[in-house]
Short mmCIF file of C-alpha atoms and ligand atoms in Angstrom, two decimals:
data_model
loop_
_atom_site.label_atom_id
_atom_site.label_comp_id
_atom_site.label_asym_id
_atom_site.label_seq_id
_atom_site.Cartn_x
_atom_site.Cartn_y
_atom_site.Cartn_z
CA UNK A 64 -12.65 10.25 -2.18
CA UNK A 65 -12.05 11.74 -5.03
CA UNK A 66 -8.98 10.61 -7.31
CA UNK A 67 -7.71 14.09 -8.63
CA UNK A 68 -3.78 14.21 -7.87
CA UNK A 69 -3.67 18.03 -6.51
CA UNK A 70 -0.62 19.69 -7.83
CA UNK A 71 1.44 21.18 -4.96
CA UNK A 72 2.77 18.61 -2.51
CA UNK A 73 0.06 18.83 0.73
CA UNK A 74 2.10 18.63 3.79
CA UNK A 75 0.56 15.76 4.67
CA UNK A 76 0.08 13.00 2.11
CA UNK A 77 -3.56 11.79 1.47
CA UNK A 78 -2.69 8.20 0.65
CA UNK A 79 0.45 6.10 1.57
CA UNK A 80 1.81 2.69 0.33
CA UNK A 81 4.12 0.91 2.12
CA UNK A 82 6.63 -2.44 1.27
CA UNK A 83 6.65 -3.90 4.40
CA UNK A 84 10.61 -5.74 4.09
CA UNK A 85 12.50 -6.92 6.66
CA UNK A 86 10.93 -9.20 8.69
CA UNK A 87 13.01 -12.26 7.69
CA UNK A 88 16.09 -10.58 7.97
CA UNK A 89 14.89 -9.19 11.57
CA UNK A 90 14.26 -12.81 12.24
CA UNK A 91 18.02 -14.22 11.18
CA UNK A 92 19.82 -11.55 13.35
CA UNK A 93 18.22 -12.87 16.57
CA UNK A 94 18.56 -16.53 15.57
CA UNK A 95 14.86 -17.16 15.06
CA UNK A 96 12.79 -18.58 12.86
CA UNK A 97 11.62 -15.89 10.05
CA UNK A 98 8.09 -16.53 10.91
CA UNK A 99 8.87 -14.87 14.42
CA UNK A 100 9.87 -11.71 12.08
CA UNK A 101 6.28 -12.27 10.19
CA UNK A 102 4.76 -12.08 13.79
CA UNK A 103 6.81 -8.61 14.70
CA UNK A 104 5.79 -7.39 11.55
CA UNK A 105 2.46 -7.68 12.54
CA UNK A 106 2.66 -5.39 15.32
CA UNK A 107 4.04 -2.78 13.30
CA UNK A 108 1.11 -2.94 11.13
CA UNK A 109 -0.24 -1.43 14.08
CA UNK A 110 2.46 1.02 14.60
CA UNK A 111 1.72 2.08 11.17
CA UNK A 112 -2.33 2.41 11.25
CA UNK A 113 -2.06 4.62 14.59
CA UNK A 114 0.50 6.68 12.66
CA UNK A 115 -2.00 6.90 10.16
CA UNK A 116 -4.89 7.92 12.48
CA UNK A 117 -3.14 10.29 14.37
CA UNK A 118 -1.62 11.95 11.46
CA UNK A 119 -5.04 12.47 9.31
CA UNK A 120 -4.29 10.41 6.37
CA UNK A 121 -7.05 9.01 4.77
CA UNK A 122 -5.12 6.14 2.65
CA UNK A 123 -2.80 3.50 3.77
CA UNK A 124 -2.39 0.18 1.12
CA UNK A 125 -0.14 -2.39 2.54
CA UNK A 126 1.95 -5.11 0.64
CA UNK A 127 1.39 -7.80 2.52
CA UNK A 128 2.18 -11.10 -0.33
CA UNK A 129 3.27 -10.62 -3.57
CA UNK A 130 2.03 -12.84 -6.73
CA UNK A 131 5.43 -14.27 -6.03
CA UNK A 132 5.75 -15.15 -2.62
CA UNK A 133 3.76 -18.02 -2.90
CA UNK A 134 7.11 -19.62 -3.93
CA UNK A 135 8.52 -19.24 -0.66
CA UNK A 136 9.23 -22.47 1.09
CA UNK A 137 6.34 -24.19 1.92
CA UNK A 138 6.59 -24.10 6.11
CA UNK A 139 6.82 -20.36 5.62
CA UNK A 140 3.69 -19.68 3.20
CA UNK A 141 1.82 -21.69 5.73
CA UNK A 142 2.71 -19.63 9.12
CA UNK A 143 2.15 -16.44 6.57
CA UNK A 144 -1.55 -17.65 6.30
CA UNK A 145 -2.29 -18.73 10.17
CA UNK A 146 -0.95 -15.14 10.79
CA UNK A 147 -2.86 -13.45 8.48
CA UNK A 148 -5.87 -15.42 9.38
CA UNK A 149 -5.29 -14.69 13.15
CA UNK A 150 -4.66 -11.02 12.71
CA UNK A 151 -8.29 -10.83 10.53
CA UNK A 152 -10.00 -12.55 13.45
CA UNK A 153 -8.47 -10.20 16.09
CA UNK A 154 -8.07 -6.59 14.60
CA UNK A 155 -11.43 -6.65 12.71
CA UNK A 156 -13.29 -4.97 15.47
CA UNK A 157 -10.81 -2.26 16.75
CA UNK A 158 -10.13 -1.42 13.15
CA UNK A 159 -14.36 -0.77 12.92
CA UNK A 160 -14.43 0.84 15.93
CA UNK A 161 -11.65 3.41 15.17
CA UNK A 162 -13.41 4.28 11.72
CA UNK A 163 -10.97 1.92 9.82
CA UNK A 164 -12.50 0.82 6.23
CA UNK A 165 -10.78 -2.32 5.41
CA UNK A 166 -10.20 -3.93 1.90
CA UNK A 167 -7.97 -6.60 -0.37
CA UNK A 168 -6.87 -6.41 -3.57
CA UNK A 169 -4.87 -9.64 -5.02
CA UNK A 170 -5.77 -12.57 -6.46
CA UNK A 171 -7.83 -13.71 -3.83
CA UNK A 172 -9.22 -16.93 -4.94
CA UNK A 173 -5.86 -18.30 -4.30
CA UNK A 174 -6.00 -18.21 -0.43
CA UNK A 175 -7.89 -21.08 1.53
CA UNK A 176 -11.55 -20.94 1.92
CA UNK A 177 -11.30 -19.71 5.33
CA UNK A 178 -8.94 -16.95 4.51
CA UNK A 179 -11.42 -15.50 2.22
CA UNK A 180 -14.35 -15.71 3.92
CA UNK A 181 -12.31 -13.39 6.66
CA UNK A 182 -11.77 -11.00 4.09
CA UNK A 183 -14.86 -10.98 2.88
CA UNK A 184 -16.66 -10.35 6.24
CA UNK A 185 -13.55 -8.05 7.33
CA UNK A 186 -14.61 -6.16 4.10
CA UNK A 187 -18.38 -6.00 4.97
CA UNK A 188 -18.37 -5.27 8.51
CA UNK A 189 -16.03 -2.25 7.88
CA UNK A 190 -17.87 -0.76 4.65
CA UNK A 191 -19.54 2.34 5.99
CA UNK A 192 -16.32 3.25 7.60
CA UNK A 193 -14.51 6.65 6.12
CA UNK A 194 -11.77 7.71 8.49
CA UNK A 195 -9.02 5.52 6.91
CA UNK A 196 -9.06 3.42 3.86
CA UNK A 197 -6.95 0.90 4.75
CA UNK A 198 -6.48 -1.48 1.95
CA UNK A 199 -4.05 -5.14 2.23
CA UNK A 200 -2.50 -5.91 -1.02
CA UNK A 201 -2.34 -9.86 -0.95
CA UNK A 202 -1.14 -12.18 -3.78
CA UNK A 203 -1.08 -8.97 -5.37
CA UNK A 204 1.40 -7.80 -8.16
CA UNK A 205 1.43 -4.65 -10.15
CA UNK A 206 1.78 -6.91 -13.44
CA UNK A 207 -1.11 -8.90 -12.45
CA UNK A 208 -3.29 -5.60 -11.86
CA UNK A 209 -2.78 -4.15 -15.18
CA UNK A 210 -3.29 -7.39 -17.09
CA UNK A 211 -6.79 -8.03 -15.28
CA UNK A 212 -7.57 -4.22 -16.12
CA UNK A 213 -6.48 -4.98 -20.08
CA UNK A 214 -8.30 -8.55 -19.87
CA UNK A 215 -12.02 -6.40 -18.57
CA UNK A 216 -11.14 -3.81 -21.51
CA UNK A 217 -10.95 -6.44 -24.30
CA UNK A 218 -13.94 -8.33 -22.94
CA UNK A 219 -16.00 -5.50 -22.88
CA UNK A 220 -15.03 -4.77 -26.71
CA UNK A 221 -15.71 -8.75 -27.38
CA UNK A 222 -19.19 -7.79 -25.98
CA UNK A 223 -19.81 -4.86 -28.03
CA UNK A 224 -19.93 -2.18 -24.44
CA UNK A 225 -16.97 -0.71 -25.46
CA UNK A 226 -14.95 0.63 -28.73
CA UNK A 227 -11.23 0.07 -29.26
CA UNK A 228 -10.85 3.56 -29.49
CA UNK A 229 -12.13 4.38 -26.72
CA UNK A 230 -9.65 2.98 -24.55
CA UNK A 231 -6.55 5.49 -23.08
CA UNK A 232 -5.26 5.77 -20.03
CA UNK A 233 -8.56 6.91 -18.14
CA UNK A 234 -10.41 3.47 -19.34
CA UNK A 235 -7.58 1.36 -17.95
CA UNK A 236 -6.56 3.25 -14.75
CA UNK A 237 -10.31 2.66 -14.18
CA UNK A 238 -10.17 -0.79 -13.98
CA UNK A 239 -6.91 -1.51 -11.86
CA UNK A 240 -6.88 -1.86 -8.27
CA UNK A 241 -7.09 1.10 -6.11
CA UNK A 242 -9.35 2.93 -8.72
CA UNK A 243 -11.59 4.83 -6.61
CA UNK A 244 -9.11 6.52 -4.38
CA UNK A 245 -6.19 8.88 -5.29
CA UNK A 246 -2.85 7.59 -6.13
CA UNK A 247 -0.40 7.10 -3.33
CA UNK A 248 1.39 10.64 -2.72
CA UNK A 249 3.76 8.59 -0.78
CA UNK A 250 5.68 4.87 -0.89
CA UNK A 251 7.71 4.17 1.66
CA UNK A 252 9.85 0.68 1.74
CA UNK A 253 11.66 -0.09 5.06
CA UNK A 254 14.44 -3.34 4.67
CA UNK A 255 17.10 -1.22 2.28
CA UNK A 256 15.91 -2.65 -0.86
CA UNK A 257 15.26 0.43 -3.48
CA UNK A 258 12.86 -0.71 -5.18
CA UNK A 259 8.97 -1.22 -6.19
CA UNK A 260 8.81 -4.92 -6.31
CA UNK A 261 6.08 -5.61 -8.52
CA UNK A 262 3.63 -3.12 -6.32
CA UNK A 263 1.93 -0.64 -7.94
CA UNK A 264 3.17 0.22 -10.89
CA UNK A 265 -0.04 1.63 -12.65
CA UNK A 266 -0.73 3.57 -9.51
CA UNK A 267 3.13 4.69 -8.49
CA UNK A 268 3.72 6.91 -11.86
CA UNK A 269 4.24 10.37 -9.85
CA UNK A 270 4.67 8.92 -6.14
CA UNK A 271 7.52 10.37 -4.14
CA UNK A 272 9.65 6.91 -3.03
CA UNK A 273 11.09 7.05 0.01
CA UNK A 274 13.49 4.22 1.35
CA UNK A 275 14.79 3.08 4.78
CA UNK A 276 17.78 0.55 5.89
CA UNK A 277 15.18 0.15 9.11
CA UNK A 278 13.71 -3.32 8.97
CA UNK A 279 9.84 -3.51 9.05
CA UNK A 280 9.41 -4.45 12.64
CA UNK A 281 11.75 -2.10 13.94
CA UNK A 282 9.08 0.31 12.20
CA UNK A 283 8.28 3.47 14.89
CA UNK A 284 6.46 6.91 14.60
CA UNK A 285 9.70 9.00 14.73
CA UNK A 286 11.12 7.05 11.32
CA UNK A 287 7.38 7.09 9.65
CA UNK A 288 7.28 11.51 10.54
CA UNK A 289 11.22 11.13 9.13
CA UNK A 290 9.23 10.08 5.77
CA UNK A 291 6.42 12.86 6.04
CA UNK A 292 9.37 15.63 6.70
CA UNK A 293 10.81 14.73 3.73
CA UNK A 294 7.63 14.63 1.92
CA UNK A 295 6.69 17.81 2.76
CA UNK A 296 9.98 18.98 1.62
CA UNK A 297 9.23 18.13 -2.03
CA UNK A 298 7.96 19.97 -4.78
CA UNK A 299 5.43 17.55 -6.86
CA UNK A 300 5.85 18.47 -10.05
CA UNK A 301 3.80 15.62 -12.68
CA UNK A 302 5.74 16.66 -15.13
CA UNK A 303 5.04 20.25 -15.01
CA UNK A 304 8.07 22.70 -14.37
CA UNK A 305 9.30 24.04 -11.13
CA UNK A 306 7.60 27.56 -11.91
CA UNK A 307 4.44 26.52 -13.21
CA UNK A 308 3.52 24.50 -10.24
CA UNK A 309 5.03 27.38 -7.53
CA UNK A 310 1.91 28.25 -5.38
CA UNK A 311 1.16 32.69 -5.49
CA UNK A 312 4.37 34.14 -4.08
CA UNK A 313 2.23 35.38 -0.95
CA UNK A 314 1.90 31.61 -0.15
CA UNK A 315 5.91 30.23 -1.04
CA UNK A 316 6.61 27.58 1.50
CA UNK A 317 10.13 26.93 1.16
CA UNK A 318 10.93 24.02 -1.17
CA UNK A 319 13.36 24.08 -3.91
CA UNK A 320 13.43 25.81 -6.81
CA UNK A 321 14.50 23.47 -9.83
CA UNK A 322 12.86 21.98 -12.63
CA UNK A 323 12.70 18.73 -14.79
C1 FPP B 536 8.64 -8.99 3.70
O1 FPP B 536 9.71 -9.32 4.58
C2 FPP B 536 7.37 -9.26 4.37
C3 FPP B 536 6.43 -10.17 3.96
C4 FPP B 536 6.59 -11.00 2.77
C5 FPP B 536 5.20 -10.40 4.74
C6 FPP B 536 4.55 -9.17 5.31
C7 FPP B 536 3.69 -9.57 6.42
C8 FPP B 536 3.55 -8.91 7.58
C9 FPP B 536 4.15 -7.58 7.85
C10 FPP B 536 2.79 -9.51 8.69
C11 FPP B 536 1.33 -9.44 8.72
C12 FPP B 536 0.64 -8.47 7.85
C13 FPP B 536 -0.67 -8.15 7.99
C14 FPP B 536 -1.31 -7.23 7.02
C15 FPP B 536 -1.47 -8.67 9.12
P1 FPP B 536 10.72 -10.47 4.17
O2 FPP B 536 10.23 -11.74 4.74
O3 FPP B 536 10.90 -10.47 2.68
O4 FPP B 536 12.01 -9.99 4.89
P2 FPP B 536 13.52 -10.23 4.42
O5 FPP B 536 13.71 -9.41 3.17
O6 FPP B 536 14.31 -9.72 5.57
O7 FPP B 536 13.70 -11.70 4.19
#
């Protein structure tokens, strides 16, 4: 894929990130345990990859644990990993066979052995796969991602590869997570929190946000084409004005008219 942002908004958006909140809270308001919110959650993972499929997009990266839910109490860390675990041994084939290119990006030698040997074969059996990129942010932070990016630039000027100078924007974008795809056109965060949360926040500069009160496993296709409605409403300007990034008058869709 190539990672050129195109300048008017496409009506459908080529890559979407989602913060998955709500499950816990889901959980509380049936009297369960929040791990039974973890599991619905799950499921709409699936709700969200068929959307995905159906809809033609080629991108979806998932927050699935942050850098800092590893402080979470203990009991609930530990159902986090049996679930992801399970879902890695029993999605890994449907995702392949539906064209599904699976990847992680997180600090992943913090999970268990077993974990990340799942990843790592989830990651190898689905290479060759191009329909969608789905990628699972785990023990991943936004922070985290542009420090490892600085900490590759300053080795390879330790080394000699590279000169100081040299590095802008380009050099470090090129070494965060999510690199070789486009930036997400789209976030979308379901559980009424507005905001990023430590996700991307290299990646995120010119995303159009889009919030929900819905909580993650009440997640359906009618709320996720609420979010590509709106999307499509939008003029993406990156910083340009209103007028310089209006398509040939022949071709106006309507979308408004104002500038930054
Ligand atoms: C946030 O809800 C959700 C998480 C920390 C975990 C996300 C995990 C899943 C959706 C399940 C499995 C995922 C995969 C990729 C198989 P929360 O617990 O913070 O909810 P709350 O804000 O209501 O407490």
């Amino acid at each position: 894929m190539s990672s050129e942002p195109a300048i008017a908004a496409a009506r459908v958006p080529r890559h979407l990130a989602v913060i998955m909140d709500g499950n816990g809270r889901w959980a509380e308001r049936r009297r369960r345990p929040r791990v039974i919110g973890h599991r619905a959650g799950a499921r709409a993972v699936n709700v969200c990859i068929d959307f995905c499929l159906e809809q033609g997009i080629e991108a979806l990266t998932l927050f699935a644990f942050s850098s800092e839910n590893w402080g979470r109490p203990e009991e609930e860390v530990g159902a986090l990993m049996k679930l992801f675990l399970g879902a890695l041994e029993r999605e890994v084939d449907e995702l392949d066979r539906r064209g599904v290119r699976v990847r992680f990006i997180g600090e992943r030698e913090r999970f268990a052995e077993a974990i990340r040997k799942q990843m790592a074969s989830a990651e190898d059996r689905t290479r060759a796969n191009t329909r969608l990129h789905l990628t699972v942010a785990a023990s991943y932070g936004g922070r985290w991602d542009i420090a490892q990016a600085a900490r590759s630039l300053a080795e390879d000027v330790a080394a000699g590869r590279l000169a100081a100078e040299d590095i802008d924007e380009y050099a470090l974008g090129a070494r965060t997570c999510l690199a070789e795809l486009p930036p997400p056109d789209l976030f979308i965060r379901t559980g009424g929190e507005t905001r990023i949360s430590n996700f991307l926040l290299w990646q995120l500069a010119y995303t159009e946000l889009w919030f929900t009160d819905l909580l993650w496993p009440e997640l359906d296709a009618a709320t996720l084409q609420r979010a590509m409605d709106d999307y499509a409403g939008r003029q993406r300007r990156f910083g340009l004005t209103g007028a310089q990034v209006a398509p040939a008058p022949d071709r106006l869709p309507a979308t408004k008219e104002t500038s930054e």
